[in-house]
mmCIF file of C-alpha atoms and ligand atoms in Angstrom:
data_model
loop_
_atom_site.group_PDB
_atom_site.id
_atom_site.type_symbol
_atom_site.label_atom_id
_atom_site.label_comp_id
_atom_site.label_asym_id
_atom_site.label_seq_id
_atom_site.Cartn_x
_atom_site.Cartn_y
_atom_site.Cartn_z
ATOM 1 C CA UNK V 1 109.301 133.690 106.101
ATOM 2 C CA UNK V 2 106.132 133.880 104.004
ATOM 3 C CA UNK V 3 104.700 137.342 103.429
ATOM 4 C CA UNK V 4 101.331 138.511 102.272
ATOM 5 C CA UNK V 5 100.338 141.336 99.908
ATOM 6 C CA UNK V 6 97.000 143.018 99.364
ATOM 7 C CA UNK V 7 95.713 146.035 97.480
ATOM 8 C CA UNK V 8 94.076 148.781 99.549
ATOM 9 C CA UNK V 9 92.006 150.734 97.040
ATOM 10 C CA UNK V 10 91.399 153.830 99.144
ATOM 11 C CA UNK V 11 91.857 155.297 102.611
ATOM 12 C CA UNK V 12 88.734 153.497 103.856
ATOM 13 C CA UNK V 13 90.285 150.176 102.812
ATOM 14 C CA UNK V 14 93.439 151.053 104.759
ATOM 15 C CA UNK V 15 91.393 151.906 107.856
ATOM 16 C CA UNK V 16 89.414 148.650 107.530
ATOM 17 C CA UNK V 17 92.615 146.653 107.241
ATOM 18 C CA UNK V 18 94.030 148.513 110.254
ATOM 19 C CA UNK V 19 91.029 147.368 112.245
ATOM 20 C CA UNK V 20 91.836 143.754 111.414
ATOM 21 C CA UNK V 21 95.503 144.242 112.186
ATOM 22 C CA UNK V 22 94.653 145.922 115.493
ATOM 23 C CA UNK V 23 92.905 142.794 116.713
ATOM 24 C CA UNK V 24 96.044 140.648 116.377
ATOM 25 C CA UNK V 25 98.840 143.034 117.427
ATOM 26 C CA UNK V 26 99.705 142.620 121.092
ATOM 27 C CA UNK V 27 101.803 144.619 123.586
ATOM 28 C CA UNK V 28 105.591 144.097 123.381
ATOM 29 C CA UNK V 29 105.502 143.858 119.572
ATOM 30 C CA UNK V 30 107.598 146.185 117.436
ATOM 31 C CA UNK V 31 106.182 147.035 114.009
ATOM 32 C CA UNK V 32 108.139 148.764 111.256
ATOM 33 C CA UNK V 33 105.998 150.828 108.885
ATOM 34 C CA UNK V 34 107.969 150.911 105.642
ATOM 35 C CA UNK V 35 107.301 153.074 102.602
ATOM 36 C CA UNK V 36 107.980 156.462 101.062
ATOM 37 C CA UNK V 37 106.436 159.777 102.053
ATOM 38 C CA UNK V 38 102.721 159.600 101.357
ATOM 39 C CA UNK V 39 102.607 155.797 101.270
ATOM 40 C CA UNK V 40 99.992 155.709 104.022
ATOM 41 C CA UNK V 41 101.987 154.788 107.147
ATOM 42 C CA UNK V 42 100.419 157.401 109.407
ATOM 43 C CA UNK V 43 96.968 156.659 108.009
ATOM 44 C CA UNK V 44 97.395 153.000 108.974
ATOM 45 C CA UNK V 45 98.544 154.073 112.442
ATOM 46 C CA UNK V 46 95.439 156.260 112.811
ATOM 47 C CA UNK V 47 93.317 153.247 111.928
ATOM 48 C CA UNK V 48 95.093 151.092 114.512
ATOM 49 C CA UNK V 49 94.638 153.695 117.248
ATOM 50 C CA UNK V 50 90.966 154.165 116.386
ATOM 51 C CA UNK V 51 90.444 150.395 116.564
ATOM 52 C CA UNK V 52 92.176 150.329 119.936
ATOM 53 C CA UNK V 53 89.714 152.921 121.218
ATOM 54 C CA UNK V 54 91.667 156.169 120.920
ATOM 55 C CA UNK V 55 89.173 158.873 119.965
ATOM 56 C CA UNK V 56 91.480 161.901 119.813
ATOM 57 C CA UNK V 57 93.589 163.377 117.052
ATOM 58 C CA UNK V 58 96.404 161.201 115.704
ATOM 59 C CA UNK V 59 99.229 163.548 114.770
ATOM 60 C CA UNK V 60 102.106 162.620 112.522
ATOM 61 C CA UNK V 61 105.245 162.506 114.716
ATOM 62 C CA UNK V 62 107.381 163.925 111.905
ATOM 63 C CA UNK V 63 108.425 166.917 114.025
ATOM 64 C CA UNK V 64 108.091 165.452 117.514
ATOM 65 C CA UNK V 65 109.776 162.086 116.620
ATOM 66 C CA UNK V 66 107.380 160.189 118.878
ATOM 67 C CA UNK V 67 103.732 160.445 119.929
ATOM 68 C CA UNK V 68 102.663 158.373 122.948
ATOM 69 C CA UNK V 69 99.205 156.962 123.592
ATOM 70 C CA UNK V 70 97.840 155.506 126.835
ATOM 71 C CA UNK V 71 95.169 153.016 125.859
ATOM 72 C CA UNK V 72 93.038 150.567 127.796
ATOM 73 C CA UNK V 73 95.698 148.426 129.509
ATOM 74 C CA UNK V 74 98.617 149.132 127.187
ATOM 75 C CA UNK V 75 100.622 151.892 125.519
ATOM 76 C CA UNK V 76 101.379 152.703 121.906
ATOM 77 C CA UNK V 77 104.514 154.584 120.900
ATOM 78 C CA UNK V 78 104.349 155.936 117.340
ATOM 79 C CA UNK V 79 107.746 156.988 115.985
ATOM 80 C CA UNK V 80 108.664 158.882 112.834
ATOM 81 C CA UNK V 81 112.438 159.025 112.382
ATOM 82 C CA UNK V 82 112.334 160.800 109.014
ATOM 83 C CA UNK V 83 114.140 163.857 110.303
ATOM 84 C CA UNK V 84 117.029 162.005 112.000
ATOM 85 C CA UNK V 85 120.414 163.372 110.884
ATOM 86 C CA UNK V 86 122.254 160.280 112.150
ATOM 87 C CA UNK V 87 121.260 156.921 113.663
ATOM 88 C CA UNK V 88 122.913 157.814 117.000
ATOM 89 C CA UNK V 89 120.097 160.263 117.652
ATOM 90 C CA UNK V 90 118.138 157.199 118.764
ATOM 91 C CA UNK V 91 120.456 156.913 121.796
ATOM 92 C CA UNK V 92 120.746 160.660 122.395
ATOM 93 C CA UNK V 93 116.964 160.910 122.632
ATOM 94 C CA UNK V 94 116.781 157.922 125.036
ATOM 95 C CA UNK V 95 114.111 156.274 122.938
ATOM 96 C CA UNK V 96 114.902 152.728 124.164
ATOM 97 C CA UNK V 97 113.223 153.737 127.430
ATOM 98 C CA UNK V 98 109.850 153.837 125.693
ATOM 99 C CA UNK V 99 109.935 150.085 124.998
ATOM 100 C CA UNK V 100 108.522 147.556 127.455
ATOM 101 C CA UNK V 101 106.271 144.496 127.622
ATOM 102 C CA UNK V 102 103.205 146.711 127.877
ATOM 103 C CA UNK V 103 103.912 148.707 124.736
ATOM 104 C CA UNK V 104 103.278 148.331 121.026
ATOM 105 C CA UNK V 105 105.882 150.267 119.021
ATOM 106 C CA UNK V 106 104.998 151.519 115.536
ATOM 107 C CA UNK V 107 108.013 152.943 113.708
ATOM 108 C CA UNK V 108 108.043 154.997 110.507
ATOM 109 C CA UNK V 109 111.488 155.384 108.851
ATOM 110 C CA UNK V 110 113.264 152.846 111.140
ATOM 111 C CA UNK V 111 116.219 152.748 108.699
ATOM 112 C CA UNK V 112 117.140 156.269 109.855
ATOM 113 C CA UNK V 113 118.201 154.704 113.202
ATOM 114 C CA UNK V 114 119.826 151.609 111.710
ATOM 115 C CA UNK V 115 121.910 149.736 114.278
ATOM 116 C CA UNK V 116 120.103 151.318 117.246
ATOM 117 C CA UNK V 117 116.372 150.872 116.738
ATOM 118 C CA UNK V 118 115.016 147.575 118.187
ATOM 119 C CA UNK V 119 114.428 144.781 115.679
ATOM 120 C CA UNK V 120 110.941 144.415 114.259
ATOM 121 C CA UNK V 121 108.597 141.499 114.881
ATOM 122 C CA UNK V 122 106.712 142.484 111.758
ATOM 123 C CA UNK V 123 107.137 144.919 108.898
ATOM 124 C CA UNK V 124 104.134 146.424 107.153
ATOM 125 C CA UNK V 125 105.343 147.805 103.815
ATOM 126 C CA UNK V 126 103.194 150.278 101.895
ATOM 127 C CA UNK V 127 103.642 151.662 98.391
ATOM 128 C CA UNK V 128 101.553 153.738 96.016
ATOM 129 C CA UNK V 129 99.850 151.764 93.296
ATOM 130 C CA UNK V 130 97.506 153.634 90.977
ATOM 131 C CA UNK V 131 95.057 155.533 93.203
ATOM 132 C CA UNK V 132 95.481 153.045 96.075
ATOM 133 C CA UNK V 133 98.217 151.357 98.082
ATOM 134 C CA UNK V 134 99.940 147.994 97.966
ATOM 135 C CA UNK V 135 100.379 146.601 101.467
ATOM 136 C CA UNK V 136 102.727 143.727 102.322
ATOM 137 C CA UNK V 137 102.890 142.151 105.773
ATOM 138 C CA UNK V 138 106.217 140.529 106.587
ATOM 139 C CA UNK V 139 106.425 138.630 109.906
ATOM 140 C CA UNK V 140 110.027 138.271 111.106
ATOM 141 C CA UNK V 141 109.549 135.584 113.756
ATOM 142 C CA UNK V 142 107.579 132.354 114.026
ATOM 143 C CA UNK V 143 105.599 133.882 116.896
ATOM 144 C CA UNK V 144 104.696 136.969 114.848
ATOM 145 C CA UNK V 145 103.702 134.749 111.956
ATOM 146 C CA UNK V 146 101.354 132.824 114.264
ATOM 147 C CA UNK V 147 99.854 135.989 115.764
ATOM 148 C CA UNK V 148 99.346 137.551 112.346
ATOM 149 C CA UNK V 149 97.840 134.496 110.694
ATOM 150 C CA UNK V 150 94.256 135.905 110.820
ATOM 151 C CA UNK V 151 95.540 138.826 108.705
ATOM 152 C CA UNK V 152 97.551 136.768 106.244
HETATM 153 P P1 LIG P 1 102.893 158.522 105.269
HETATM 154 O O1 LIG P 1 102.700 158.531 106.749
HETATM 155 O O2 LIG P 1 103.343 157.200 104.750
HETATM 156 O O3 LIG P 1 103.786 159.640 104.767
HETATM 157 P P2 LIG P 1 100.083 159.272 105.172
HETATM 158 O O4 LIG P 1 99.478 158.217 106.012
HETATM 159 O O5 LIG P 1 100.291 160.606 105.778
HETATM 160 O O6 LIG P 1 101.475 158.780 104.558
HETATM 161 O O7 LIG P 1 99.152 159.340 103.874
HETATM 162 C C1 LIG P 1 99.381 160.165 102.789
HETATM 163 C C2 LIG P 1 98.118 160.245 101.979
HETATM 164 O O8 LIG P 1 97.774 158.970 101.438
HETATM 165 C C3 LIG P 1 96.903 160.722 102.751
HETATM 166 O O9 LIG P 1 96.313 161.752 102.018
HETATM 167 C C4 LIG P 1 96.002 159.514 102.842
HETATM 168 O O10 LIG P 1 94.644 159.854 102.794
HETATM 169 C C5 LIG P 1 96.391 158.759 101.597
HETATM 170 N N1 LIG P 1 96.112 157.313 101.695
HETATM 171 C C6 LIG P 1 96.367 156.483 102.725
HETATM 172 N N2 LIG P 1 96.008 155.211 102.459
HETATM 173 C C7 LIG P 1 95.490 155.222 101.195
HETATM 174 C C8 LIG P 1 94.934 154.203 100.333
HETATM 175 N N3 LIG P 1 94.863 152.908 100.712
HETATM 176 N N4 LIG P 1 94.527 154.577 99.104
HETATM 177 C C9 LIG P 1 94.620 155.872 98.700
HETATM 178 N N5 LIG P 1 95.126 156.868 99.476
HETATM 179 C C10 LIG P 1 95.561 156.563 100.707
HETATM 180 MG MG1 LIG P 2 103.788 159.546 108.235
#
């Protein structure tokens, strides 16, 4: 499926892109946030939550595994699986229960729960390039591709 890459020169560019992305992501979608430590995954998540009207502090879920947000008419579950010792921890922690039609799931380090974490509708891959970030959007389904077309 076609993907799309753009350069985000600074944090403000990431937040502006997040605002655009926020307007097309809908409840029930699962989004993988791919990229190394410091690639800007949590920053993008903060931008999404701001755009969706969340005014509070967006904490990295590195230690808590998941942070949950009740927004206007839907929920956001923001996962960070970096500290998983084994993929089975996904089941032990009962994380499947956080997924439903009213929820957008944003998942950092999904590969740490390979085989257990729900499949993604879209992957947003970030990497450091010079002082900014390279951002690639990869839709995994025809429906996701259609929804994301304003961002592609
Ligand atoms: P991750 O969650 O991928 O580990 P963070 O979102 O915590 O990464 O971001 C790490 C750092 O990268 C932060 O200091 C943030 O300000 C910076 N950053 C995020 N996006 C960009 C960007 N587009 N250009 C430059 N720096 C960025
Ligand atoms: Mg992070």
